[in-house]
PDB file of C-alpha atoms in Angstrom:
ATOM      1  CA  UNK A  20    -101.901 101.777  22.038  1.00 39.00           C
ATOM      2  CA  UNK A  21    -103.580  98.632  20.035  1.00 41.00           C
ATOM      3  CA  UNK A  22    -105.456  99.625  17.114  1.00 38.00           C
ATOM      4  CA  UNK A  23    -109.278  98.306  17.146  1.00 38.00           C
ATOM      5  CA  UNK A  24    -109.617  96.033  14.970  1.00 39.00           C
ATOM      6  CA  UNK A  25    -113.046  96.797  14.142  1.00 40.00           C
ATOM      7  CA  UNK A  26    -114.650 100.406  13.105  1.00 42.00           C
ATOM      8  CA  UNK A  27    -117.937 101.283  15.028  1.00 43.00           C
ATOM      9  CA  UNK A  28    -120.063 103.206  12.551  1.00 45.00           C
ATOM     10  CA  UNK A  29    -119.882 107.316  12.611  1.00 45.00           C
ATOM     11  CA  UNK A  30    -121.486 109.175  15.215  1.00 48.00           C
ATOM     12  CA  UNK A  31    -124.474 111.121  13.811  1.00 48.00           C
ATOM     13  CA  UNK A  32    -123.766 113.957  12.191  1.00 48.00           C
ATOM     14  CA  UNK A  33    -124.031 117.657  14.056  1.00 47.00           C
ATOM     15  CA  UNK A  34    -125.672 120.275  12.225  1.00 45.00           C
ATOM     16  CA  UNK A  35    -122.307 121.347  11.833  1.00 44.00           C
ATOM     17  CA  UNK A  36    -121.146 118.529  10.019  1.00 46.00           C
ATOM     18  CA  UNK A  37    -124.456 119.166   7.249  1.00 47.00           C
ATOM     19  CA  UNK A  38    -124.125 121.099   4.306  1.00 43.00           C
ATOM     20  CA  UNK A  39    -126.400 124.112   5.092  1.00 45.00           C
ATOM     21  CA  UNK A  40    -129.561 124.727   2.017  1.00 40.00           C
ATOM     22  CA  UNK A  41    -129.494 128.509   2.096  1.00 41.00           C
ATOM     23  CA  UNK A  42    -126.243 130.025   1.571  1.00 42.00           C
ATOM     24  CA  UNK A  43    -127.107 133.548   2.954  1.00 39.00           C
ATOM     25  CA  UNK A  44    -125.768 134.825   5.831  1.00 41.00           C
ATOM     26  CA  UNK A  45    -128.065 135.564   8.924  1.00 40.00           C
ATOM     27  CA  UNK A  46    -127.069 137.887  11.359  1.00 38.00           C
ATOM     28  CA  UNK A  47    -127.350 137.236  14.745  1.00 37.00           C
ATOM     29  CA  UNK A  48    -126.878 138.877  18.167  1.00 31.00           C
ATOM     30  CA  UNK A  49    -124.833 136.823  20.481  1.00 37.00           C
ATOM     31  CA  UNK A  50    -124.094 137.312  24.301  1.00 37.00           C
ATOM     32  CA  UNK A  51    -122.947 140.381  25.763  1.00 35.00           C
ATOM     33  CA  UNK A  52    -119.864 140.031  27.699  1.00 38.00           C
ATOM     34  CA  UNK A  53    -117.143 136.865  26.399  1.00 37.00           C
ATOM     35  CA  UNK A  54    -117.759 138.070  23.088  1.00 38.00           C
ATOM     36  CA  UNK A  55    -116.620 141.492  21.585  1.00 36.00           C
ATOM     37  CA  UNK A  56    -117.397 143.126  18.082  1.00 35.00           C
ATOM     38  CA  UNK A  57    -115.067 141.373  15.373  1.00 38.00           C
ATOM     39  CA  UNK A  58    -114.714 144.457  13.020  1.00 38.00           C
ATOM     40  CA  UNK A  59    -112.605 147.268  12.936  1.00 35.00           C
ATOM     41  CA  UNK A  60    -110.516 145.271  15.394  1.00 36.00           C
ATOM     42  CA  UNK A  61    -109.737 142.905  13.034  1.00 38.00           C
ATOM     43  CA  UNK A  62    -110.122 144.596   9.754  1.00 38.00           C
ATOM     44  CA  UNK A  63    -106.634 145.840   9.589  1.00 40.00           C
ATOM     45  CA  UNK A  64    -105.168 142.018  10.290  1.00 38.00           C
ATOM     46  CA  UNK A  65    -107.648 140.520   7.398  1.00 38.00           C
ATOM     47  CA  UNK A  66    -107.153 143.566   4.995  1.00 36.00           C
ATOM     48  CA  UNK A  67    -103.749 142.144   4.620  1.00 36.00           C
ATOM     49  CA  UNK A  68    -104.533 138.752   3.860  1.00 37.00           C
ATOM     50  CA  UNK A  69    -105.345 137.661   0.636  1.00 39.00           C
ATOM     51  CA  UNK A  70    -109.031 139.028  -0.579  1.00 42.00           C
ATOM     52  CA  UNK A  71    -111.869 135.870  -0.143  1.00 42.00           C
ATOM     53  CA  UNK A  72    -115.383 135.912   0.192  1.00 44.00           C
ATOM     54  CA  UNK A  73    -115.886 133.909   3.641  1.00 41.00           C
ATOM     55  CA  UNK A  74    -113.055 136.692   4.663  1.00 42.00           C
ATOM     56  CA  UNK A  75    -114.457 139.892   3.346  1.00 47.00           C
ATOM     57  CA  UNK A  76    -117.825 138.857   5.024  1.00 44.00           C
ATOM     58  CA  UNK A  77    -116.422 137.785   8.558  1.00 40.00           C
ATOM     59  CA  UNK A  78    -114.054 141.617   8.282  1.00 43.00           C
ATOM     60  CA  UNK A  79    -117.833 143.174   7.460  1.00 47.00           C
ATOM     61  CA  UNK A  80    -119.565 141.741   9.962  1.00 43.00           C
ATOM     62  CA  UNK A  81    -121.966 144.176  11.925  1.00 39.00           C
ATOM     63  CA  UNK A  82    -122.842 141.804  14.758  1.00 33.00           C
ATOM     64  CA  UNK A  83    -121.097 140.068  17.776  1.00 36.00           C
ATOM     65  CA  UNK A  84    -119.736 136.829  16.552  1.00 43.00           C
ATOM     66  CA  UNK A  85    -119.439 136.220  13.006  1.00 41.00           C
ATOM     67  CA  UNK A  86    -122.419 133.617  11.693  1.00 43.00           C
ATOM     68  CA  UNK A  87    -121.118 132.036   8.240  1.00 44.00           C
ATOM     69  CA  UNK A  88    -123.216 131.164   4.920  1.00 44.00           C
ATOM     70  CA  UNK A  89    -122.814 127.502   6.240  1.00 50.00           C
ATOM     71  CA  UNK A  90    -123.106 127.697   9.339  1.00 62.00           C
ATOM     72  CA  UNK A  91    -119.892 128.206  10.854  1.00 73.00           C
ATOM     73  CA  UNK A  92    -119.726 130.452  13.543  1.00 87.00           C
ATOM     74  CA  UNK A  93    -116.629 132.464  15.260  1.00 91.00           C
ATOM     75  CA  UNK A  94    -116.620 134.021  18.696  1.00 91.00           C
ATOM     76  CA  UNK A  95    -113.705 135.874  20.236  1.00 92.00           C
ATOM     77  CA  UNK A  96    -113.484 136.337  23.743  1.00 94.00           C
ATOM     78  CA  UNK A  97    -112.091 139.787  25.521  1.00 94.00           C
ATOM     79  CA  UNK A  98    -108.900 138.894  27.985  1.00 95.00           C
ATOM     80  CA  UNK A  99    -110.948 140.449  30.617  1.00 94.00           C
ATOM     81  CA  UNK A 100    -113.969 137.373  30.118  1.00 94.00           C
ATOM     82  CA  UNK A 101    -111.062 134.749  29.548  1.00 95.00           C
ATOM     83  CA  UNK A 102    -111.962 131.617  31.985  1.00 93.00           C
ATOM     84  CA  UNK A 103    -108.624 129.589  33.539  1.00 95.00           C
ATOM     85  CA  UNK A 104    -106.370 128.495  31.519  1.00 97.00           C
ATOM     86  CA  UNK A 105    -106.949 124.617  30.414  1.00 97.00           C
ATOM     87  CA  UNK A 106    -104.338 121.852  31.140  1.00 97.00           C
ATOM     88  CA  UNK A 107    -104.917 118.738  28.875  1.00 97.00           C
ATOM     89  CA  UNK A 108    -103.194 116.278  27.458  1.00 97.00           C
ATOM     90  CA  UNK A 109    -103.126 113.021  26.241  1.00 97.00           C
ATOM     91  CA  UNK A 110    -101.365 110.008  24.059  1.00 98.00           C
ATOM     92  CA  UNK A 111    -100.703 110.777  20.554  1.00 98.00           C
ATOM     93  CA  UNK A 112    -101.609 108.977  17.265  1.00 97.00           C
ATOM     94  CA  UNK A 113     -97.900 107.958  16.949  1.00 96.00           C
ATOM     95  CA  UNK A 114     -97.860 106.261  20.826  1.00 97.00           C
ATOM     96  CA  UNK A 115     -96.475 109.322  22.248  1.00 97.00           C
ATOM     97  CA  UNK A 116     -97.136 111.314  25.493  1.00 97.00           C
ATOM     98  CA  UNK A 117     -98.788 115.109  25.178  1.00 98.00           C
ATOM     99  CA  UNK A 118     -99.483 117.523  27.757  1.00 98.00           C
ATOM    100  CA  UNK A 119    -100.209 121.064  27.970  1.00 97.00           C
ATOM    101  CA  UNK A 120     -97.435 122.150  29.497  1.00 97.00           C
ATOM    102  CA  UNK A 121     -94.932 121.113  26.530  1.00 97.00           C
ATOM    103  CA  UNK A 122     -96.852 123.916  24.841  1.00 97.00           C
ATOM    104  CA  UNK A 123     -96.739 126.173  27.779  1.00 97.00           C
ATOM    105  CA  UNK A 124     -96.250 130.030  26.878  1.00 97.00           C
ATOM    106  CA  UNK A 125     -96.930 129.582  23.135  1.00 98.00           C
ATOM    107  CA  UNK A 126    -100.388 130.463  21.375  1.00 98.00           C
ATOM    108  CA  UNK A 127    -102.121 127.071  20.901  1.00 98.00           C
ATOM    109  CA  UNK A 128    -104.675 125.905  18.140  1.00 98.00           C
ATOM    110  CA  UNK A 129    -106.658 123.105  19.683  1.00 98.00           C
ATOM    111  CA  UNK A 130    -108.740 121.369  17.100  1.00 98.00           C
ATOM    112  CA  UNK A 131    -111.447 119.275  17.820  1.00 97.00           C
ATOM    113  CA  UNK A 132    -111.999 116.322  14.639  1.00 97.00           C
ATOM    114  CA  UNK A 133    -112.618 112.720  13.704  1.00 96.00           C
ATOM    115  CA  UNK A 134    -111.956 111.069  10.377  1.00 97.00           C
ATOM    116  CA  UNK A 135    -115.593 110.225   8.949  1.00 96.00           C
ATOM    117  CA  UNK A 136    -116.562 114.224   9.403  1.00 95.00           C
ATOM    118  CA  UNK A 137    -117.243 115.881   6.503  1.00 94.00           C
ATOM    119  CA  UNK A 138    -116.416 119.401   7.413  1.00 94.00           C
ATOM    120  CA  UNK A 139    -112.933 117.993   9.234  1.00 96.00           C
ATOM    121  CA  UNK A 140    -111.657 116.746   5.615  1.00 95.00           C
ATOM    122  CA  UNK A 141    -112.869 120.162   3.986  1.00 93.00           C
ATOM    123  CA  UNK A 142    -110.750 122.325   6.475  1.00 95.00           C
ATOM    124  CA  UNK A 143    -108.067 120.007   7.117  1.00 97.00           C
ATOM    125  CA  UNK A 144    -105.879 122.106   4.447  1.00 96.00           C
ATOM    126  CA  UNK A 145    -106.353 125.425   5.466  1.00 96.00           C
ATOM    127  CA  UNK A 146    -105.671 124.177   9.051  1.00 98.00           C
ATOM    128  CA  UNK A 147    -102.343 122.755   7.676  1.00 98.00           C
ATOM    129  CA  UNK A 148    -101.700 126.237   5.790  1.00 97.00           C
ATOM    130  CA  UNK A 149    -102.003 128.123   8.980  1.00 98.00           C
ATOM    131  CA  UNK A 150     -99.906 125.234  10.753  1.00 97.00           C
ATOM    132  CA  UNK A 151     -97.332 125.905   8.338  1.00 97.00           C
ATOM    133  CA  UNK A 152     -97.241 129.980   8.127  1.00 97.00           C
ATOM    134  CA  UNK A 153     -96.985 130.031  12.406  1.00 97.00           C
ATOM    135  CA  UNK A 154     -94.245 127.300  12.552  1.00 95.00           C
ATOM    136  CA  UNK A 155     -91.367 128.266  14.556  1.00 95.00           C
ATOM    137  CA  UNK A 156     -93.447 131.477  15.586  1.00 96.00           C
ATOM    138  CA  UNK A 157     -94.474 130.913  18.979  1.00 97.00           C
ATOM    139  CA  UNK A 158     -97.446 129.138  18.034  1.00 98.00           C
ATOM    140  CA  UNK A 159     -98.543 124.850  18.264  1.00 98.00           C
ATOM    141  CA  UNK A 160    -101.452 123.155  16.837  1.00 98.00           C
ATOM    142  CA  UNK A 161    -102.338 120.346  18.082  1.00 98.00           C
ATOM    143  CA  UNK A 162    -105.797 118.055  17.080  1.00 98.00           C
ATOM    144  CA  UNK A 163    -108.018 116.379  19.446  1.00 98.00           C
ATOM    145  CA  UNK A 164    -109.626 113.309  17.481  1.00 98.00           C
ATOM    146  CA  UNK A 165    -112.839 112.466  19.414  1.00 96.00           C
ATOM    147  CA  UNK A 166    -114.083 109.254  18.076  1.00 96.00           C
ATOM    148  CA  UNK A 167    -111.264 107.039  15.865  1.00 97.00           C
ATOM    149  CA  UNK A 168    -107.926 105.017  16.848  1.00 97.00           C
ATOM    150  CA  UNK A 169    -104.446 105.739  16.150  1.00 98.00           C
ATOM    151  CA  UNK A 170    -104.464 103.976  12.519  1.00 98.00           C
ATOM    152  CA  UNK A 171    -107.531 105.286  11.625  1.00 98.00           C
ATOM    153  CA  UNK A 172    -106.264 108.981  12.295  1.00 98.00           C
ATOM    154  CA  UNK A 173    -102.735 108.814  10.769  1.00 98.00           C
ATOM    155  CA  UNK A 174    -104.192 107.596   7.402  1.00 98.00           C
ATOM    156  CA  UNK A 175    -106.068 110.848   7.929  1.00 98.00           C
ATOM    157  CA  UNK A 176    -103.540 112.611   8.451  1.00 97.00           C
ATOM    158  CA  UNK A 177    -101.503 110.947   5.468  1.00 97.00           C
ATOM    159  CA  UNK A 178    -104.091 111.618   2.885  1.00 97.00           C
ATOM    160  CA  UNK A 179    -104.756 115.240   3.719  1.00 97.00           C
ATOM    161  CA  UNK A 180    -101.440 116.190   4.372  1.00 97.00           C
ATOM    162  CA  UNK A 181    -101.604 117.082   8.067  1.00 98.00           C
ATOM    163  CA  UNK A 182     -98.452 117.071   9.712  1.00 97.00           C
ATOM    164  CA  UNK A 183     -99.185 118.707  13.550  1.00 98.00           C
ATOM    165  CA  UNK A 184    -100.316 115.857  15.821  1.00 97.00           C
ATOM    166  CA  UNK A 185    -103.622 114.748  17.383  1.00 98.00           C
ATOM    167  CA  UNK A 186    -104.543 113.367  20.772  1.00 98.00           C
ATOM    168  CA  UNK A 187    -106.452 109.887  20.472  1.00 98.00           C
ATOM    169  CA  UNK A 188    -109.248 111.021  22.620  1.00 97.00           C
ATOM    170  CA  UNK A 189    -111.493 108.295  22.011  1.00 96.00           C
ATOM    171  CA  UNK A 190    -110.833 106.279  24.740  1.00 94.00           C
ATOM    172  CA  UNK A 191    -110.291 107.977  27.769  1.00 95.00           C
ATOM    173  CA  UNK A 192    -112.423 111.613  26.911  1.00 95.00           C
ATOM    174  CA  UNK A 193    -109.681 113.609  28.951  1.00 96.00           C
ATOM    175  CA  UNK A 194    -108.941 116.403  26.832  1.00 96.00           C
ATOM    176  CA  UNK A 195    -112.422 117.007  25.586  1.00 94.00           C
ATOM    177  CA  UNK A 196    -113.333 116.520  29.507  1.00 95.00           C
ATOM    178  CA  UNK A 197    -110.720 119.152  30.089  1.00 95.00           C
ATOM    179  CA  UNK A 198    -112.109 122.023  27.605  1.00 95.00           C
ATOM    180  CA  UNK A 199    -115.969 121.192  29.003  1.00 90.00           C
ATOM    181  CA  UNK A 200    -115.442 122.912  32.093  1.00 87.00           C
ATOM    182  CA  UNK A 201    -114.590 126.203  30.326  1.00 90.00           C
ATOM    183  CA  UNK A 202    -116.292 125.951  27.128  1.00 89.00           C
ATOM    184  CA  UNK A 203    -118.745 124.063  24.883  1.00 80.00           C
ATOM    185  CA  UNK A 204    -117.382 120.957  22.801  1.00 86.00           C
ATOM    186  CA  UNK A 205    -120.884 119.835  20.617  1.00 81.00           C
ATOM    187  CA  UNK A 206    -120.311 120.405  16.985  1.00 88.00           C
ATOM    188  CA  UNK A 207    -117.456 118.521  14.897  1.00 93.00           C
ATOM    189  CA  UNK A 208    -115.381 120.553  14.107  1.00 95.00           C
ATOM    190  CA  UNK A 209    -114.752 123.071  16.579  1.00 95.00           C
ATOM    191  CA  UNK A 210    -111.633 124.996  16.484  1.00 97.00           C
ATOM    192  CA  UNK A 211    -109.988 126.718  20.048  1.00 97.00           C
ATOM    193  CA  UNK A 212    -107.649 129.573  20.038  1.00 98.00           C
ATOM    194  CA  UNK A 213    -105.682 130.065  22.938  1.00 98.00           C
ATOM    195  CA  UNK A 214    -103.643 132.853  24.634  1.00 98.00           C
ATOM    196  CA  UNK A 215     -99.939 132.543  25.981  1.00 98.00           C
ATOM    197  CA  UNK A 216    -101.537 131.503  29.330  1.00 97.00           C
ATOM    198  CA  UNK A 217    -103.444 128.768  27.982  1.00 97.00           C
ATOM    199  CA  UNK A 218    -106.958 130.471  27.786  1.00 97.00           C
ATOM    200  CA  UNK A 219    -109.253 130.350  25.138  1.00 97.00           C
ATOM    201  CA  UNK A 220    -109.536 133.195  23.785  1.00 97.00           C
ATOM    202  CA  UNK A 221    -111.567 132.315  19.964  1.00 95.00           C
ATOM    203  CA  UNK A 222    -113.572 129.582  19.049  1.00 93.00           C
ATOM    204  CA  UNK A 223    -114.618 128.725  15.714  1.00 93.00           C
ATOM    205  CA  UNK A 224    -117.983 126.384  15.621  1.00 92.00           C
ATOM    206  CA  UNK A 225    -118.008 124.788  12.399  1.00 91.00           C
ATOM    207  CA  UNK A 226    -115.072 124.408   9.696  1.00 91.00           C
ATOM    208  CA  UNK A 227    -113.222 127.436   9.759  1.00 90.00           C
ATOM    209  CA  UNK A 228    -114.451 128.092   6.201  1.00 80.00           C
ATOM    210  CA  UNK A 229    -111.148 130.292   5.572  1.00 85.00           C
ATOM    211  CA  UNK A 230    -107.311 130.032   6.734  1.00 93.00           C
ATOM    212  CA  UNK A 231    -107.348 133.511   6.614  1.00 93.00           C
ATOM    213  CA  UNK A 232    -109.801 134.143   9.343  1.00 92.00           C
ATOM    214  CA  UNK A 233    -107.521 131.546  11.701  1.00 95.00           C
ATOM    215  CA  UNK A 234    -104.690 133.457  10.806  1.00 96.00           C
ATOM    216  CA  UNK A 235    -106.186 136.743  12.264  1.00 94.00           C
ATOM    217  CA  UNK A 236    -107.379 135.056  15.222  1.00 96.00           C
ATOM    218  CA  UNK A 237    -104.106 133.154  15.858  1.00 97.00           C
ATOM    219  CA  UNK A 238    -102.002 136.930  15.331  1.00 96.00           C
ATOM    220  CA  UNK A 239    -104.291 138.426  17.609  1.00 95.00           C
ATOM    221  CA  UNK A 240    -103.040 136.085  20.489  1.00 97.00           C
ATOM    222  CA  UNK A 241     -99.639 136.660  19.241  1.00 97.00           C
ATOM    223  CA  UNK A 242    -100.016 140.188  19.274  1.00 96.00           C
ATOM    224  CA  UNK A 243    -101.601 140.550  23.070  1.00 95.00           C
ATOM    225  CA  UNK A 244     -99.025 141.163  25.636  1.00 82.00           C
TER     226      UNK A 244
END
Protein backbone atom coordinates (compact mmCIF):
# COMPACT_ATOMS: atom_id res chain seq x y z
CA UNK A 1 0.00 0.00 0.00
CA UNK A 2 1.72 3.60 -0.90
CA UNK A 3 2.39 5.64 2.01
CA UNK A 4 0.71 9.31 1.80
CA UNK A 5 2.98 11.48 1.39
CA UNK A 6 1.33 14.11 3.23
CA UNK A 7 -0.23 13.97 7.00
CA UNK A 8 -3.83 15.46 7.27
CA UNK A 9 -3.99 17.08 10.70
CA UNK A 10 -5.52 14.88 13.82
CA UNK A 11 -9.05 14.31 14.08
CA UNK A 12 -10.48 16.21 17.08
CA UNK A 13 -10.00 14.83 20.09
CA UNK A 14 -12.94 12.55 21.92
CA UNK A 15 -13.57 13.21 25.40
CA UNK A 16 -11.79 10.15 25.72
CA UNK A 17 -8.72 11.27 24.34
CA UNK A 18 -8.83 14.56 27.20
CA UNK A 19 -7.26 14.39 30.36
CA UNK A 20 -10.29 14.43 32.74
CA UNK A 21 -10.10 17.73 35.73
CA UNK A 22 -11.58 15.78 38.61
CA UNK A 23 -9.95 12.64 39.38
CA UNK A 24 -12.81 11.09 41.50
CA UNK A 25 -14.63 8.37 40.50
CA UNK A 26 -18.47 8.73 39.76
CA UNK A 27 -20.57 5.92 39.91
CA UNK A 28 -22.93 5.26 37.48
CA UNK A 29 -25.79 2.85 36.64
CA UNK A 30 -25.51 1.42 33.23
CA UNK A 31 -28.05 -0.77 31.20
CA UNK A 32 -29.65 -3.71 32.47
CA UNK A 33 -29.17 -6.67 30.38
CA UNK A 34 -25.45 -6.81 28.08
CA UNK A 35 -23.86 -5.73 31.10
CA UNK A 36 -23.46 -7.79 34.40
CA UNK A 37 -21.99 -6.73 37.90
CA UNK A 38 -18.02 -6.75 37.62
CA UNK A 39 -17.31 -7.72 41.33
CA UNK A 40 -17.14 -10.75 43.10
CA UNK A 41 -16.96 -12.29 39.64
CA UNK A 42 -13.89 -10.90 39.02
CA UNK A 43 -12.39 -10.26 42.35
CA UNK A 44 -10.77 -13.58 42.64
CA UNK A 45 -8.96 -13.11 38.94
CA UNK A 46 -7.69 -9.37 40.02
CA UNK A 47 -6.84 -10.41 43.69
CA UNK A 48 -4.09 -12.28 42.06
CA UNK A 49 -2.66 -9.71 40.04
CA UNK A 50 -0.36 -7.38 41.27
CA UNK A 51 -2.10 -4.69 43.86
CA UNK A 52 -2.81 -1.04 41.77
CA UNK A 53 -5.06 1.61 42.38
CA UNK A 54 -7.07 1.77 38.90
CA UNK A 55 -7.29 -2.22 39.84
CA UNK A 56 -8.37 -2.22 43.41
CA UNK A 57 -11.10 0.37 42.36
CA UNK A 58 -12.45 -1.47 39.14
CA UNK A 59 -12.39 -5.15 41.76
CA UNK A 60 -14.55 -2.63 44.29
CA UNK A 61 -16.79 -1.44 42.08
CA UNK A 62 -20.52 -1.44 43.35
CA UNK A 63 -22.16 -0.58 40.03
CA UNK A 64 -22.68 -2.18 36.52
CA UNK A 65 -19.76 -1.22 34.42
CA UNK A 66 -16.78 0.11 35.97
CA UNK A 67 -16.51 4.22 35.37
CA UNK A 68 -12.65 5.20 35.89
CA UNK A 69 -11.10 8.48 37.63
CA UNK A 70 -10.41 9.50 33.91
CA UNK A 71 -12.90 8.53 32.31
CA UNK A 72 -12.37 5.19 31.10
CA UNK A 73 -15.10 2.99 31.23
CA UNK A 74 -15.37 -1.07 31.10
CA UNK A 75 -18.46 -3.07 30.29
CA UNK A 76 -18.64 -6.85 30.18
CA UNK A 77 -21.24 -8.50 28.43
CA UNK A 78 -23.08 -11.94 29.76
CA UNK A 79 -22.71 -14.91 26.91
CA UNK A 80 -26.38 -14.99 27.02
CA UNK A 81 -26.54 -10.90 25.59
CA UNK A 82 -23.46 -11.70 23.24
CA UNK A 83 -24.52 -10.31 19.57
CA UNK A 84 -22.96 -12.51 16.34
CA UNK A 85 -19.79 -13.04 16.19
CA UNK A 86 -17.82 -10.27 13.95
CA UNK A 87 -15.78 -11.23 10.79
CA UNK A 88 -13.26 -8.43 9.83
CA UNK A 89 -10.30 -8.07 8.37
CA UNK A 90 -8.11 -6.08 6.54
CA UNK A 91 -4.36 -5.21 5.10
CA UNK A 92 -1.74 -4.87 7.61
CA UNK A 93 0.83 -2.09 8.35
CA UNK A 94 3.57 -4.41 6.92
CA UNK A 95 1.43 -4.99 3.31
CA UNK A 96 0.00 -8.11 4.55
CA UNK A 97 -3.50 -9.72 4.34
CA UNK A 98 -5.69 -10.18 7.84
CA UNK A 99 -8.89 -11.74 8.35
CA UNK A 100 -10.83 -12.99 11.14
CA UNK A 101 -10.79 -16.27 10.47
CA UNK A 102 -6.81 -16.68 10.86
CA UNK A 103 -7.76 -15.94 14.46
CA UNK A 104 -10.71 -18.19 14.46
CA UNK A 105 -11.27 -20.17 17.88
CA UNK A 106 -8.77 -18.07 19.89
CA UNK A 107 -9.80 -15.14 22.37
CA UNK A 108 -9.12 -11.92 20.39
CA UNK A 109 -8.12 -8.33 21.67
CA UNK A 110 -9.28 -5.93 19.02
CA UNK A 111 -7.91 -2.50 19.65
CA UNK A 112 -9.16 0.43 18.20
CA UNK A 113 -6.02 3.46 17.89
CA UNK A 114 -4.29 6.06 15.78
CA UNK A 115 -0.86 7.54 16.31
CA UNK A 116 -1.56 11.35 17.29
CA UNK A 117 -3.99 9.98 20.35
CA UNK A 118 -2.92 10.73 23.49
CA UNK A 119 -4.48 8.01 25.51
CA UNK A 120 -3.27 5.30 22.58
CA UNK A 121 0.56 6.19 23.46
CA UNK A 122 -0.27 6.05 27.34
CA UNK A 123 -1.71 2.41 27.09
CA UNK A 124 0.25 1.20 24.32
CA UNK A 125 2.61 -0.62 27.04
CA UNK A 126 0.31 -2.25 29.13
CA UNK A 127 -1.42 -3.45 25.90
CA UNK A 128 2.02 -4.90 24.87
CA UNK A 129 2.41 -6.46 28.55
CA UNK A 130 -0.81 -8.28 28.20
CA UNK A 131 0.21 -9.15 24.45
CA UNK A 132 3.17 -10.66 25.83
CA UNK A 133 1.79 -12.67 29.10
CA UNK A 134 -1.19 -14.43 26.56
CA UNK A 135 1.32 -15.30 23.75
CA UNK A 136 1.13 -18.78 22.69
CA UNK A 137 -2.05 -19.08 25.04
CA UNK A 138 -4.88 -19.20 22.83
CA UNK A 139 -5.19 -15.63 22.66
CA UNK A 140 -4.31 -12.72 19.43
CA UNK A 141 -4.27 -9.07 19.59
CA UNK A 142 -4.59 -7.42 16.87
CA UNK A 143 -4.94 -3.19 16.44
CA UNK A 144 -7.26 -1.44 14.23
CA UNK A 145 -5.56 2.05 13.35
CA UNK A 146 -8.46 4.33 12.27
CA UNK A 147 -6.95 7.38 10.83
CA UNK A 148 -2.88 7.02 9.79
CA UNK A 149 -0.91 5.03 6.90
CA UNK A 150 1.29 2.16 7.11
CA UNK A 151 4.60 4.34 7.88
CA UNK A 152 3.00 6.44 10.10
CA UNK A 153 1.79 3.37 12.30
CA UNK A 154 4.97 1.20 12.29
CA UNK A 155 7.06 4.16 13.65
CA UNK A 156 4.35 3.85 16.28
CA UNK A 157 4.72 0.79 16.79
CA UNK A 158 8.69 1.06 16.80
CA UNK A 159 8.83 3.70 19.41
CA UNK A 160 6.44 2.14 21.88
CA UNK A 161 7.48 -1.19 21.51
CA UNK A 162 4.36 -2.82 20.06
CA UNK A 163 4.96 -5.90 18.39
CA UNK A 164 1.13 -7.50 17.57
CA UNK A 165 -0.06 -6.00 14.26
CA UNK A 166 -2.64 -3.39 13.21
CA UNK A 167 -5.08 -3.18 10.34
CA UNK A 168 -4.60 0.16 8.23
CA UNK A 169 -8.18 1.05 8.47
CA UNK A 170 -7.96 4.40 7.20
CA UNK A 171 -8.78 3.90 3.88
CA UNK A 172 -11.33 1.55 3.30
CA UNK A 173 -13.33 1.75 7.10
CA UNK A 174 -14.03 -2.14 6.85
CA UNK A 175 -13.16 -3.35 10.10
CA UNK A 176 -14.46 -0.45 12.08
CA UNK A 177 -17.64 -0.88 9.59
CA UNK A 178 -17.60 -4.46 10.72
CA UNK A 179 -17.70 -3.89 14.72
CA UNK A 180 -20.59 -0.92 14.10
CA UNK A 181 -23.20 -3.29 13.50
CA UNK A 182 -22.71 -4.96 16.91
CA UNK A 183 -21.26 -2.35 18.98
CA UNK A 184 -20.29 1.33 19.37
CA UNK A 185 -16.80 2.53 17.88
CA UNK A 186 -16.76 6.64 19.06
CA UNK A 187 -14.02 7.19 21.52
CA UNK A 188 -10.16 6.61 20.65
CA UNK A 189 -9.19 4.24 22.24
CA UNK A 190 -11.61 1.61 22.61
CA UNK A 191 -10.51 -1.78 23.47
CA UNK A 192 -12.84 -5.20 22.35
CA UNK A 193 -12.61 -8.46 24.06
CA UNK A 194 -13.79 -11.30 22.31
CA UNK A 195 -14.94 -14.90 23.03
CA UNK A 196 -13.69 -18.16 21.18
CA UNK A 197 -16.63 -17.58 18.75
CA UNK A 198 -15.67 -14.23 17.84
CA UNK A 199 -18.19 -12.22 20.05
CA UNK A 200 -17.52 -9.39 22.02
CA UNK A 201 -17.81 -10.09 25.09
CA UNK A 202 -15.85 -6.69 27.10
CA UNK A 203 -15.26 -3.42 25.96
CA UNK A 204 -13.10 -0.98 27.48
CA UNK A 205 -14.03 2.88 26.46
CA UNK A 206 -11.09 4.84 27.12
CA UNK A 207 -7.31 3.66 27.77
CA UNK A 208 -7.49 0.67 29.68
CA UNK A 209 -5.86 2.59 32.55
CA UNK A 210 -4.38 -0.89 33.91
CA UNK A 211 -2.94 -4.22 32.18
CA UNK A 212 -4.23 -5.87 34.96
CA UNK A 213 -7.84 -5.21 34.39
CA UNK A 214 -7.25 -6.57 30.48
CA UNK A 215 -5.74 -9.44 31.87
CA UNK A 216 -8.92 -10.40 33.90
CA UNK A 217 -11.09 -9.67 31.10
CA UNK A 218 -8.95 -11.55 28.53
CA UNK A 219 -8.84 -14.90 31.31
CA UNK A 220 -12.38 -14.64 31.64
CA UNK A 221 -12.85 -15.50 27.85
CA UNK A 222 -10.23 -18.03 28.28
CA UNK A 223 -11.84 -19.49 31.09
CA UNK A 224 -15.64 -19.77 29.49
CA UNK A 225 -16.27 -23.03 27.88
Amino acid sequence: MPLSSSRPSAPPETAADRPRARRTRRPRIAKAGALIVIGAALAGGLAACASDPVADQYRNGDNKGYIGSDGMRVEEIKPADRSKPVTFGGTLENGKKFSSTDIAGDVAVVNFWYAACGPCRVEAKDLQSVWQKFDGKGVSFVGVNTYDQPGTATAFNEKYGVTYPSIIDVNTGDAKLAFAEVTSIQATPTTLVLDKQGRVAARVIGPIGSASILETLVQDALDEN
